[in-house]
Coordinates of C-alpha atoms in Angstrom, one line a residue:
M218 CA 4.7 -5.7 -5.2
L219 CA 6.2 -2.7 -3.1
K220 CA 2.9 -1.4 -1.9
H221 CA 1.7 -4.9 -1.0
V222 CA 4.7 -6.4 0.4
V223 CA 5.3 -3.6 2.8
L224 CA 1.6 -3.3 3.7
A225 CA 1.8 -7.2 4.7
K226 CA 4.7 -6.5 6.8
I227 CA 2.8 -3.7 8.8
V228 CA 0.0 -6.0 9.3
E229 CA 2.3 -8.5 10.7
H230 CA 3.4 -6.0 13.3
L231 CA -0.1 -5.0 14.3
N232 CA -0.9 -8.6 15.0
L233 CA 1.9 -9.0 17.5
K234 CA -0.5 -7.1 20.0
P235 CA -3.8 -8.7 20.9
A236 CA -5.8 -5.5 20.8
P237 CA -7.7 -5.0 17.9
W238 CA -6.9 -2.6 14.8
S239 CA -8.5 -0.9 12.3
Y240 CA -7.8 -0.4 8.4
L241 CA -8.8 2.3 6.2
D242 CA -8.0 1.9 2.6
T243 CA -8.7 5.2 0.7
H244 CA -8.9 3.9 -2.8
A245 CA -9.6 0.3 -2.5
G246 CA -10.5 -0.7 -6.1
V247 CA -12.5 -4.0 -6.6
G248 CA -10.2 -6.3 -4.2
M249 CA -9.6 -9.0 -6.2
Y250 CA -8.1 -9.2 -10.0
D251 CA -8.4 -11.7 -12.7
L252 CA -4.9 -12.0 -14.2
T253 CA -6.5 -13.7 -17.5
G254 CA -9.0 -10.8 -17.7
E255 CA -9.0 -8.3 -20.7
E256 CA -7.2 -5.3 -18.5
A257 CA -4.6 -7.5 -17.1
D258 CA -4.0 -9.1 -20.4
K259 CA -3.8 -5.8 -22.0
T260 CA -1.3 -4.2 -19.8
G261 CA 0.5 -7.4 -18.7
E262 CA 2.1 -5.2 -16.0
W263 CA 1.6 -8.2 -13.4
R264 CA 3.9 -10.4 -15.3
N265 CA 7.2 -8.1 -14.1
G266 CA 5.7 -8.0 -10.7
V267 CA 4.1 -10.8 -9.0
G268 CA 4.8 -12.9 -12.0
R269 CA 8.4 -12.9 -11.3
I270 CA 8.2 -13.2 -7.5
R271 CA 5.4 -15.5 -6.8
D272 CA 7.0 -18.9 -7.6
R273 CA 10.7 -17.5 -7.0
A274 CA 12.7 -17.8 -4.0
L275 CA 15.1 -15.0 -2.9
G276 CA 17.7 -14.6 -0.4
A277 CA 17.2 -15.1 3.3
E278 CA 16.8 -11.4 4.1
A279 CA 14.4 -10.7 0.9
E280 CA 12.3 -13.9 2.1
A281 CA 12.0 -12.6 5.5
L282 CA 10.4 -9.3 4.3
L283 CA 8.0 -11.3 1.8
A284 CA 6.9 -13.8 4.4
P285 CA 4.0 -11.9 5.5
W286 CA 2.8 -11.3 1.9
R287 CA 3.5 -14.8 0.8
D288 CA 1.2 -15.6 3.7
A289 CA -1.5 -13.6 2.1
M290 CA -1.0 -15.3 -1.2
A291 CA -1.4 -18.8 0.3
G292 CA -4.5 -20.3 -1.4
V293 CA -4.8 -17.9 -4.1
K294 CA -5.5 -19.4 -7.4
P295 CA -2.6 -18.8 -10.0
D296 CA -5.0 -16.6 -12.1
A297 CA -5.8 -14.3 -9.6
Y298 CA -4.1 -11.6 -7.6
P299 CA -5.4 -10.1 -4.5
G300 CA -5.4 -6.2 -4.0
S301 CA -4.6 -4.4 -0.6
P302 CA -8.1 -4.9 0.8
E303 CA -8.0 -8.7 0.5
I304 CA -4.5 -9.0 1.4
V305 CA -5.4 -7.0 4.8
R306 CA -8.4 -9.3 5.1
R307 CA -6.5 -12.3 4.7
L308 CA -4.0 -11.5 7.4
A309 CA -6.6 -9.8 9.9
R310 CA -7.9 -11.6 12.9
A311 CA -11.4 -12.0 14.4
G312 CA -11.6 -8.7 15.9
D313 CA -9.8 -6.6 13.5
R314 CA -11.9 -4.0 11.3
L315 CA -11.7 -2.8 7.7
R316 CA -13.3 0.1 5.9
L317 CA -12.9 0.1 2.3
C318 CA -13.4 3.3 0.4
E319 CA -14.1 3.2 -3.8
K320 CA -15.8 6.3 -5.4
H321 CA -16.3 4.5 -8.8
P322 CA -19.8 3.0 -8.8
K323 CA -18.8 -0.1 -10.9
D324 CA -15.7 -0.8 -8.7
A325 CA -17.7 -0.2 -5.6
E326 CA -20.3 -2.7 -6.5
A327 CA -17.7 -5.2 -7.2
L328 CA -16.0 -4.4 -3.9
A329 CA -19.3 -4.8 -1.9
R330 CA -19.8 -8.0 -3.6
N331 CA -16.3 -9.3 -3.1
F332 CA -16.3 -8.4 0.6
G333 CA -20.1 -8.4 1.6
R334 CA -20.3 -11.7 3.7
D335 CA -17.1 -10.6 5.8
R336 CA -18.6 -8.9 8.9
R337 CA -15.2 -7.2 9.9
V338 CA -15.4 -5.3 6.4
K339 CA -17.4 -2.4 5.5
A340 CA -17.1 -1.3 1.6
V341 CA -18.6 2.2 0.9
E342 CA -19.1 3.8 -2.4
I343 CA -17.2 7.5 -1.1
D344 CA -14.5 9.4 -2.2
G345 CA -11.5 8.1 -0.1
W346 CA -10.3 11.6 0.6
T347 CA -13.8 12.4 2.2
A348 CA -13.5 9.4 4.2
L349 CA -10.0 10.3 5.5
N350 CA -11.4 13.4 7.0
A351 CA -14.5 11.9 8.6
W352 CA -13.4 8.2 9.7
L353 CA -10.6 9.2 11.6
P354 CA -9.7 8.7 14.6
P355 CA -11.1 4.9 14.9
P356 CA -12.6 3.6 17.7
E357 CA -9.9 0.7 18.1
R358 CA -7.2 3.8 18.4
R359 CA -4.6 1.5 16.9
G360 CA -4.2 0.6 13.0
L361 CA -3.3 1.5 9.6
V362 CA -4.6 4.0 6.8
L363 CA -3.4 3.2 3.2
I364 CA -3.6 6.1 0.9
D365 CA -3.1 5.2 -2.6
P366 CA -4.8 7.4 -5.1
P367 CA -4.5 6.4 -9.0
F368 CA -2.6 9.4 -9.8
E369 CA -5.0 10.3 -12.7
E370 CA -5.7 13.7 -12.0
P371 CA -3.3 16.9 -11.9
G372 CA -2.2 17.7 -8.2
E373 CA -2.4 14.5 -6.8
F374 CA 0.8 14.8 -5.0
G375 CA 0.0 18.1 -3.1
R376 CA -3.5 16.8 -2.4
M377 CA -1.8 13.4 -0.7
A378 CA 0.4 15.7 1.4
E379 CA -2.2 17.9 2.4
R380 CA -4.9 15.6 3.2
F381 CA -2.2 13.3 5.1
R382 CA -1.3 16.4 7.3
K383 CA -5.2 17.1 8.3
A384 CA -5.4 13.3 9.0
L385 CA -2.2 13.3 11.1
A386 CA -3.6 16.3 13.1
V387 CA -6.5 14.2 13.9
W388 CA -5.0 10.9 14.5
P389 CA -1.5 11.4 15.3
T390 CA -0.5 7.8 16.4
G391 CA -2.0 5.8 13.5
T392 CA 0.2 4.2 10.9
Y393 CA -0.2 6.1 7.6
A394 CA 1.1 4.1 4.2
L395 CA 1.3 6.7 1.2
W396 CA 2.1 5.1 -2.0
Y397 CA 3.3 7.0 -5.0
P398 CA 4.6 6.4 -8.5
V399 CA 7.9 7.6 -9.6
K400 CA 8.3 9.0 -12.8
D401 CA 9.8 12.3 -12.4
P402 CA 12.0 12.0 -9.0
A403 CA 11.5 15.7 -8.3
D404 CA 7.8 14.9 -7.6
A405 CA 8.6 12.1 -5.3
D406 CA 11.2 14.5 -3.3
A407 CA 8.6 17.1 -3.0
L408 CA 6.1 14.8 -1.6
A409 CA 8.6 13.3 0.8
E410 CA 9.6 17.2 1.9
R411 CA 5.9 18.1 2.5
V412 CA 5.0 15.0 4.3
T413 CA 8.1 15.4 6.7
A414 CA 7.0 19.0 7.1
A415 CA 3.7 17.8 8.7
G416 CA 5.5 17.0 11.8
V417 CA 5.2 13.4 12.0
P418 CA 7.9 11.9 14.6
K419 CA 8.9 8.9 12.7
L420 CA 8.9 8.3 8.7
V421 CA 10.7 6.2 6.4
R422 CA 10.9 6.5 2.8
L423 CA 10.9 3.0 0.6
E424 CA 11.6 2.9 -2.9
L425 CA 11.8 0.3 -5.7
L426 CA 12.9 1.3 -9.1
V427 CA 12.9 -1.2 -11.8
R428 CA 15.1 1.2 -14.3
A429 CA 17.0 4.4 -13.8
S430 CA 15.0 7.4 -14.1
G431 CA 15.1 9.5 -17.3
D432 CA 11.9 10.6 -19.2
P433 CA 9.8 12.1 -16.6
K434 CA 6.5 10.6 -18.4
L435 CA 7.8 7.2 -18.1
L436 CA 7.1 5.2 -14.8
V437 CA 10.2 3.8 -13.5
G438 CA 9.1 2.5 -9.9
S439 CA 7.2 3.2 -7.0
G440 CA 7.5 4.5 -3.3
M441 CA 5.9 4.4 0.0
L442 CA 6.2 7.0 2.9
V443 CA 5.1 5.0 6.1
A444 CA 4.6 7.3 9.2
N445 CA 4.7 5.8 12.5
P446 CA 6.1 2.3 10.7
P447 CA 7.1 -1.0 12.6
W448 CA 10.3 -0.2 14.1
R449 CA 12.7 -2.4 12.1
L450 CA 11.1 -1.6 8.9
A451 CA 13.6 0.4 7.1
D452 CA 16.4 -2.1 8.4
E453 CA 14.5 -5.1 7.0
F454 CA 13.7 -3.3 3.6
Q455 CA 16.9 -2.3 3.0
A456 CA 18.3 -5.9 4.0
A457 CA 16.2 -7.2 1.2
A458 CA 16.9 -4.4 -1.2
A459 CA 19.6 -5.9 -3.2
D460 CA 17.5 -9.0 -4.1
L461 CA 14.3 -7.1 -4.9
A462 CA 15.8 -5.1 -7.4
A463 CA 17.5 -7.8 -8.7
A464 CA 14.6 -9.8 -9.2
L465 CA 12.3 -7.0 -10.7
A466 CA 15.0 -5.3 -12.6
Q467 CA 13.8 -4.1 -16.1
G468 CA 16.9 -2.2 -17.0
E469 CA 20.2 -0.5 -15.8
G470 CA 19.7 1.5 -12.9
A471 CA 17.3 -0.7 -11.0
R472 CA 17.5 0.0 -7.2
A473 CA 15.7 -0.3 -3.9
T474 CA 16.4 2.0 -0.9
A475 CA 15.2 2.8 2.5
K476 CA 15.5 6.2 4.2
I477 CA 14.7 7.2 7.6
L478 CA 13.5 10.7 7.2
A479 CA 12.4 11.3 10.8
N480 CA 13.2 9.5 14.1
A481 CA 12.0 11.8 17.2

């Protein structure tokens, strides 16, 4: 929920100007997910995320934050859920361009099949870390990079920070959204410190925890570091924080926070 709501909000901001923009998704997945499928039914994670928000009205500030995401969800069947690429595609305009990376062959095949008829979209079987180095800056000179690896390999926090630093050096004016899971808060803090040290002039940290942290092996929420964010993103998220945390809480200590880490 956090990733997709923030992603849609950033795209809304990009659409305020007529010039086309580019979107690069480093770990795109398949683009659309069947909520009745075996994997979704096995974990049931969606029931405590989109399942709680999809048909529920929150307060005015939360609904203002959710509005672009709800626009992207319009027309999606109840038994399906769009991933990040599909959410962006549904909000993109005729001249905007999406580049989607997926290194797992079966997922890459499904991704290409789901997006193959849209001329705005290029889906490629490639390691997103490789594409991040090779495909920036985009010809459009404005746009968004979503970096959200599955965090299945050791050292992913450090790899994300280092690859972001290199990407920023090549394209310092782009908007970057770095998603991360929150298990051990120390890992998230270290990532924020390394990303801040990369020298990005504007940086916000958004987190949504569904319970208090305790066991460092237990997922308690997720966060996003947004470099060169929309100028009111932190304020809008903070205004919606209490409603979001209450709606998605799974235990004591649920909270949502927005912090400005850099504002040069």
